[in-house]
Amino acid sequence: MSVLPDYKVHELDLKQHALNQPNDYQALKNYALVLTKHMQYPEALAICMRLSADASNDGEVLSALCTCCAQLGLPNLAIPYLKRIEPNYLQAVLWLANQYTGLAMLDETVKLLEQACLTYDNDPTVVQALGVAQMGAGQMEQGLLSRPFLSTRESIYQRRPEVVQAGWNPDTYWEGEGLTGKTMLLSPIMSGYGDYLQFSRYVKSIRALGAARVLGYAPSGGMNQLLLSCEGLELVDLNYPVEHDYWTENYALFAHFFPKEGFLSCDRYLTAPPVNAAVQGMLETIEKNAAGRTVMGISWNSDASTVGTRNVPLSVLLPLFGLSNVYWVVFQRGWACAEFCASGLNQSAYVVPESISFDETAALVNALDRVVTTDSYLSHLAGAIGKPVYLMGSRALDWRHMNNETQSPWYPHTRIVRQPKLGDWRSVVDELCGLCGSE
C-alpha cells in the first residue's frame, strides 16, 4: 500500500477542513493558497474567484489569483480584480505593479508607475520601481536613469528601518566615494544566493577603484569554496564585528558598475570546487545509471513566494523525462521533489540529496553535460562556472532577462527558452525536447 507524501497529506487535510466548513473564509483561503503553491491552478483559481466575489480585496488571495491566471494563460481574467484596487497609497501602487509584472503586462506596469511618480512627487521608491519595470521591458538605458537598487544614507534612515535594525550603519553606506586603500563589505540585505553569485562578477570592479579589500559574507549552506574562487573577494563571518570603511548591496553593485562596464559576460568567473568523496560517490552512481547517455541536471520549482509564475508543473515536463538519450540528475527540493518521487519518475533518474552543500552542488554541476532550470540560484551557479544552461523562461521573467532575448546577456552559455505567450510551458518543453533530444 502506497503512502502519501507529507505535502499531499497536508493538502488533503486543508481540503477536508474546507469541505467541512464551506463558508469558512480562512479555511477556503488556506486551501487555495496551498493549491497555488502545489501548482493545482484550475482548482485554486476557482476558489480564489469565489473568495473575491464579494469585492474582498485580500492581498494574499488576489496574488494567488494572479499567479493562477498567469500560469493558465488567462491574464485578462485577473484585470477586473486588480482594477478594484485603488492606487491611492504607496504600498497599493507597488503591489499592483508587481501583479501586472507577474501577468507580463509591462506596459500597464510602466503606465501605473509613471502616474504614481506624478502623484507621489517622484517618490524614490516609485521612481526606482519604474526603472526596474523599464529594464524588464528591454529599455535598459531608460531604466538606469532612475538609479534602481541604489539607496542613499538619508533614504536608508527614512525608508529602510529593517536595514538599520539588522545592524547596518547608514553612515557607512557607499555612495560612490573614492575607494583607494579602503575596505568594502558586501551586505546580504535584500539578496538571495543567486543574486550573490550573479553580482559577485563586479568584485573586480571594486578592486579596480583602488579598494584594498572586498569582504563578502559566508552564507549558510556551504558556499565558501565557490565564493573564494571569485578574484579579489575575501569571506568573513557576519556573526562577529567586521572592520570596514563602506558597505554596499549586491544589487547596488549592478547599479554602480553596469552603466560603464555592462554585463561583464564571460565564459566563467567562478570555479567549481574539486569533487569530494560524497560527490564522487554520486558521480559513480550517475555514470553507471546513465550508461553512456547525455547527463543533464534539472530543476523546475522554487518555494520562494515571489516566483510563482516561474515554476513549471511536473505534468508539463513529462516529455523531457521520456527522452531516451538523456539521463536526468534532479536538483529539485521540497514538496516538488516529493511529488517527483511519488510519481515514480525517480526510478529512472538520480535525485540529488537535499543535504548537499552549495559547494558540492557546484562540483556536481561541473561534471554534468548541461543544466535545464528555471530562473533560480541553480541557473546562476551553472552560468557562473561556465556550464551550458537551458533556462526555462516565463513571459513574466525577472528584469535581468529583459523581454525577448533568447541568449542571456549575463552568461554566454545560457540559452533562454521562453514561453511564446504567457502560461504556455508546453511550447517551452517541446522546444527543449528538440534541443535536448539532439545532444
XYZ file of C-alpha atoms in Angstrom:
439
model
C 0.000 0.000 0.000
C 1.475 3.342 -1.071
C 1.955 6.114 1.486
C 1.051 9.676 0.565
C 3.909 12.186 0.818
C 3.645 14.731 3.622
C 2.863 17.644 1.302
C -0.156 15.772 -0.101
C -1.399 14.812 3.347
C -1.283 18.486 4.342
C -3.119 19.497 1.174
C -5.845 16.901 1.752
C -6.211 17.944 5.397
C -6.862 21.522 4.298
C -9.287 20.299 1.664
C -11.259 18.296 4.210
C -11.384 21.273 6.544
C -12.706 23.449 3.710
C -15.346 20.826 2.821
C -16.442 20.525 6.422
C -16.795 24.307 6.728
C -17.673 25.532 3.228
C -18.478 29.030 4.458
C -15.299 29.427 6.496
C -13.314 32.081 4.609
C -9.994 31.268 6.277
C -10.362 27.535 5.621
C -11.032 28.165 1.928
C -8.191 30.666 1.740
C -5.683 28.273 3.309
C -6.693 25.581 0.853
C -6.469 27.938 -2.137
C -3.004 29.142 -1.143
C -1.595 25.642 -0.768
C -3.174 24.583 -4.077
C -1.467 27.531 -5.745
C 1.842 26.566 -4.183
C 1.366 22.982 -5.367
C 0.548 24.233 -8.882
C -3.051 22.986 -8.873
C -4.017 26.128 -10.712
C -7.571 25.493 -12.066
C -8.954 24.448 -8.681
C -7.043 27.191 -6.860
C -8.332 29.825 -9.288
C -11.936 28.746 -8.804
C -11.638 29.122 -5.020
C -9.836 32.479 -5.281
C -12.582 33.803 -7.556
C -15.217 32.628 -5.095
C -13.396 34.297 -2.207
C -13.111 37.524 -4.213
C -16.683 37.577 -5.466
C -17.879 39.902 -2.713
C -15.398 42.659 -3.631
C -12.994 41.439 -0.950
C -9.511 42.834 -1.540
C -7.477 40.250 0.342
C -3.939 40.744 -0.990
C -2.861 37.125 -0.477
C -5.920 35.780 -2.291
C -5.606 38.248 -5.151
C -1.891 37.480 -5.513
C -2.698 33.768 -5.740
C -5.459 34.552 -8.250
C -2.985 36.468 -10.418
C -0.435 33.641 -10.235
C -3.098 31.166 -11.352
C -4.179 33.425 -14.209
C -0.566 33.810 -15.338
C 0.115 30.075 -15.228
C -3.111 29.270 -17.058
C -2.507 31.899 -19.721
C -5.519 33.963 -18.652
C -4.058 37.377 -17.751
C -7.159 39.318 -18.777
C -9.241 37.365 -16.274
C -7.267 38.991 -13.451
C -7.740 42.572 -14.654
C -11.224 43.252 -13.183
C -9.973 42.144 -9.772
C -6.903 44.383 -9.984
C -8.982 47.345 -11.142
C -10.839 47.167 -7.814
C -7.652 48.160 -6.012
C -7.331 51.917 -5.825
C -3.690 53.056 -6.161
C -4.299 55.705 -3.540
C -1.414 54.821 -1.255
C 2.152 53.850 -1.974
C 2.059 50.181 -0.981
C -1.024 49.628 -3.144
C 0.822 51.073 -6.143
C 3.832 48.817 -5.634
C 1.636 45.761 -5.043
C -0.321 46.429 -8.247
C 2.908 46.934 -10.177
C 4.130 43.507 -9.017
C 0.872 41.854 -10.073
C 0.892 43.433 -13.544
C 4.533 42.414 -13.950
C 3.671 38.822 -12.991
C 0.991 38.885 -15.686
C 3.612 40.046 -18.230
C 1.728 43.339 -18.640
C 4.809 45.535 -18.532
C 3.146 48.376 -20.432
C 0.486 48.505 -17.710
C 3.181 48.381 -15.035
C 5.098 51.263 -16.582
C 1.942 53.355 -17.059
C 0.891 52.797 -13.444
C 4.306 53.768 -12.083
C 4.658 56.808 -14.355
C 1.366 58.118 -12.989
C 2.481 57.295 -9.446
C 5.664 59.335 -9.972
C 3.437 62.349 -10.620
C 1.048 61.572 -7.772
C 3.772 60.978 -5.192
C 6.133 63.728 -6.335
C 8.781 61.351 -7.680
C 8.963 59.286 -4.510
C 12.332 57.436 -4.748
C 10.737 54.027 -4.201
C 8.306 54.568 -7.086
C 10.988 56.027 -9.345
C 13.231 53.020 -8.754
C 10.345 50.592 -9.318
C 9.669 52.348 -12.622
C 13.306 51.901 -13.587
C 13.166 48.169 -12.877
C 9.961 47.839 -14.936
C 11.555 49.692 -17.845
C 14.609 47.430 -17.734
C 12.310 44.406 -17.713
C 10.646 45.786 -20.828
C 14.044 45.953 -22.517
C 14.527 49.702 -22.007
C 17.797 49.272 -20.133
C 19.225 52.768 -20.675
C 15.934 54.462 -19.783
C 15.517 52.326 -16.677
C 19.025 53.042 -15.429
C 18.271 56.763 -15.338
C 16.104 56.027 -12.287
C 19.154 54.624 -10.461
C 17.356 51.426 -9.428
C 18.750 49.481 -6.470
C 20.753 52.455 -5.173
C 19.945 53.864 -1.781
C 21.382 56.891 -0.017
C 22.269 57.274 3.617
C 19.301 59.553 4.066
C 16.882 57.175 2.346
C 18.050 54.257 4.492
C 17.377 56.242 7.642
C 13.984 57.385 6.362
C 12.647 54.427 4.383
C 14.521 51.253 5.288
C 14.237 50.717 9.042
C 14.790 46.979 8.589
C 18.346 47.708 7.388
C 19.151 49.758 10.479
C 17.508 47.168 12.727
C 19.725 44.490 11.176
C 22.770 46.428 12.350
C 23.874 48.140 9.146
C 25.036 51.708 9.719
C 23.628 54.065 7.068
C 26.555 56.461 7.656
C 28.973 53.993 6.043
C 26.750 53.088 3.078
C 28.789 53.564 -0.110
C 27.512 56.420 -2.246
C 30.318 56.284 -4.804
C 33.182 57.819 -2.824
C 36.791 57.042 -3.710
C 37.892 53.616 -2.559
C 41.677 53.858 -2.699
C 43.031 51.934 0.258
C 39.535 51.321 1.641
C 37.732 48.146 2.731
C 34.324 47.375 1.198
C 31.878 44.962 2.841
C 29.104 43.308 0.811
C 25.795 43.086 2.679
C 23.297 40.210 2.362
C 20.339 42.572 2.897
C 17.553 42.010 0.324
C 19.605 39.439 -1.578
C 19.361 35.738 -2.335
C 22.006 33.152 -3.166
C 21.575 33.606 -6.910
C 21.917 37.397 -6.622
C 25.160 36.992 -4.676
C 26.602 34.645 -7.285
C 25.499 36.814 -10.199
C 26.709 40.186 -8.975
C 29.981 38.921 -7.495
C 31.297 39.475 -11.048
C 31.626 43.156 -10.061
C 34.055 42.493 -7.196
C 36.945 43.101 -9.573
C 35.354 46.442 -10.477
C 35.523 47.490 -6.817
C 39.152 46.441 -6.652
C 39.878 48.382 -9.838
C 38.786 51.546 -7.992
C 41.662 51.001 -5.590
C 39.902 49.175 -2.758
C 42.407 47.375 -0.572
C 39.922 44.668 0.403
C 36.473 43.463 -0.642
C 34.797 41.408 2.067
C 31.917 39.071 1.325
C 29.736 37.139 3.727
C 29.876 33.367 4.062
C 26.264 32.194 3.624
C 24.853 29.162 5.352
C 24.681 26.060 3.206
C 28.375 25.739 2.419
C 29.342 28.063 -0.464
C 32.777 29.142 0.755
C 34.964 27.346 -1.771
C 32.903 28.587 -4.698
C 32.937 32.204 -3.498
C 36.646 32.149 -2.670
C 37.281 31.447 -6.350
C 35.970 34.967 -7.053
C 39.070 37.036 -7.732
C 39.597 39.687 -5.063
C 36.893 38.509 -2.635
C 37.582 37.604 0.991
C 34.966 35.906 3.159
C 34.046 36.968 6.680
C 31.631 35.761 9.345
C 28.972 38.412 9.905
C 28.144 36.928 13.299
C 31.115 38.934 14.550
C 32.021 42.630 14.086
C 33.854 43.251 10.817
C 36.060 46.295 10.333
C 35.201 48.134 7.111
C 35.070 51.624 5.633
C 31.968 51.199 3.460
C 29.287 48.632 2.800
C 27.031 48.069 -0.178
C 24.482 45.580 -1.506
C 24.706 43.057 -4.326
C 22.095 44.800 -6.460
C 23.838 48.138 -5.879
C 26.978 46.709 -7.495
C 24.996 46.355 -10.708
C 23.671 49.904 -10.450
C 27.129 51.369 -9.829
C 29.083 49.477 -12.467
C 26.726 48.443 -15.255
C 26.491 51.884 -16.932
C 30.233 51.835 -17.709
C 31.107 48.157 -17.697
C 27.970 46.412 -18.910
C 27.090 42.815 -18.110
C 30.713 41.623 -17.811
C 29.634 38.437 -19.579
C 32.451 35.868 -19.733
C 32.872 32.115 -20.018
C 33.207 31.811 -16.277
C 34.190 33.973 -13.329
C 33.826 31.384 -10.571
C 35.488 27.976 -10.365
C 33.715 24.858 -9.145
C 35.378 23.234 -6.117
C 37.080 19.866 -6.569
C 34.965 16.741 -6.247
C 34.939 15.364 -2.708
C 34.186 11.804 -1.631
C 30.433 12.407 -1.342
C 30.162 13.906 -4.831
C 32.433 11.218 -6.245
C 30.010 8.594 -4.955
C 27.114 10.406 -6.614
C 29.002 10.655 -9.917
C 29.839 6.950 -9.894
C 26.164 6.091 -9.458
C 25.130 8.582 -12.141
C 27.700 7.292 -14.626
C 26.600 3.721 -14.059
C 22.900 4.516 -14.477
C 23.417 6.877 -17.422
C 25.034 4.077 -19.441
C 26.571 6.441 -21.982
C 23.631 8.839 -22.267
C 23.935 12.615 -22.050
C 23.703 13.641 -18.400
C 21.713 16.786 -17.600
C 20.721 18.442 -14.356
C 17.201 19.779 -13.918
C 15.161 21.913 -11.500
C 11.699 23.355 -12.132
C 10.241 24.759 -8.914
C 11.158 27.221 -6.184
C 9.330 27.570 -2.883
C 10.078 31.300 -2.788
C 6.769 33.153 -2.596
C 7.775 35.723 -5.213
C 8.460 33.351 -8.088
C 5.180 31.508 -8.606
C 4.963 32.427 -12.288
C 8.447 30.981 -12.923
C 7.603 27.464 -11.723
C 6.798 24.702 -14.199
C 4.203 21.990 -13.398
C 5.678 18.487 -13.337
C 2.951 17.185 -15.643
C 4.163 19.515 -18.401
C 7.741 18.260 -18.059
C 6.902 14.595 -18.679
C 8.083 14.587 -22.328
C 11.552 15.665 -21.155
C 11.781 12.772 -18.737
C 10.799 10.487 -21.604
C 13.836 11.355 -23.751
C 15.769 8.175 -24.385
C 19.145 9.864 -24.885
C 19.175 11.865 -21.622
C 19.764 10.756 -18.054
C 18.424 13.319 -15.596
C 20.035 14.482 -12.370
C 17.288 16.130 -10.317
C 18.281 19.106 -8.147
C 14.712 19.713 -7.029
C 13.934 20.224 -3.339
C 10.905 20.443 -1.090
C 7.402 19.345 -1.943
C 8.122 19.333 -5.712
C 10.818 16.710 -5.166
C 8.366 14.665 -3.099
C 5.844 14.918 -5.948
C 8.500 13.753 -8.425
C 9.426 10.752 -6.298
C 5.776 9.870 -5.620
C 5.192 9.753 -9.381
C 7.784 7.002 -9.784
C 9.924 9.095 -12.139
C 12.779 8.889 -9.645
C 13.237 5.257 -10.673
C 14.823 6.399 -13.943
C 16.684 9.497 -12.679
C 19.139 10.446 -9.964
C 17.670 12.614 -7.213
C 20.337 14.721 -5.528
C 20.127 14.577 -1.706
C 18.766 17.767 -0.159
C 21.657 17.716 2.315
C 24.134 18.557 -0.449
C 26.030 21.813 0.106
C 26.311 24.604 -2.467
C 29.984 23.792 -2.992
C 29.122 20.150 -3.608
C 26.314 21.226 -5.939
C 28.798 23.289 -7.949
C 31.224 20.350 -8.177
C 28.411 18.046 -9.289
C 27.026 20.510 -11.845
C 30.513 20.982 -13.246
C 30.676 17.266 -14.041
C 27.388 17.244 -15.996
C 26.856 17.949 -19.685
C 24.198 20.625 -19.226
C 21.592 22.067 -16.844
C 17.899 22.725 -17.546
C 16.326 25.005 -14.959
C 14.042 27.913 -14.241
C 15.332 31.324 -13.156
C 16.869 30.258 -9.830
C 20.113 30.065 -7.888
C 20.960 26.943 -9.932
C 20.865 28.917 -13.197
C 23.287 31.485 -11.745
C 25.562 28.854 -10.235
C 25.810 26.927 -13.506
C 26.255 30.096 -15.555
C 28.957 31.477 -13.240
C 31.118 28.333 -13.593
C 30.597 28.264 -17.367
C 28.248 25.308 -17.680
C 25.779 25.235 -20.614
C 22.250 26.047 -19.440
C 18.789 25.962 -20.969
C 16.758 28.424 -18.901
C 13.001 27.817 -18.964
C 11.557 31.304 -19.158
C 8.086 32.582 -18.399
C 6.843 35.636 -20.275
C 6.994 37.253 -16.827
C 10.719 36.741 -16.353
C 12.757 38.884 -13.986
C 14.153 42.188 -15.338
C 17.623 40.640 -15.649
C 16.459 38.600 -18.621
C 14.563 41.509 -20.173
C 11.760 40.911 -22.642
C 12.569 38.906 -25.769
C 16.202 37.804 -25.585
C 16.996 34.137 -26.187
C 20.668 34.493 -25.262
C 21.413 35.517 -21.698
C 23.352 38.785 -21.663
C 24.988 37.683 -18.399
C 26.092 34.150 -19.220
C 27.334 33.313 -22.743
C 26.491 29.619 -22.370
C 22.916 30.177 -21.163
C 20.115 29.983 -23.704
C 16.690 31.283 -22.676
C 13.791 29.172 -23.931
C 10.837 31.500 -23.466
C 7.115 30.994 -23.459
C 5.718 32.315 -26.757
C 2.761 33.537 -24.710
C 2.035 33.713 -21.011
C 1.326 30.319 -19.447
C 2.494 28.292 -22.452
C 5.004 25.951 -20.837
C 4.162 23.183 -23.321
C 5.811 25.097 -26.155
C 8.878 25.594 -23.960
C 9.072 21.867 -23.241
C 8.505 20.998 -26.908
C 11.460 23.190 -27.868
C 13.580 21.715 -25.101
C 12.763 18.191 -26.256
C 14.140 19.100 -29.676
C 17.256 20.701 -28.221
C 17.994 18.050 -25.596
C 16.975 15.193 -27.867
C 19.627 16.155 -30.408
C 22.532 16.195 -27.937
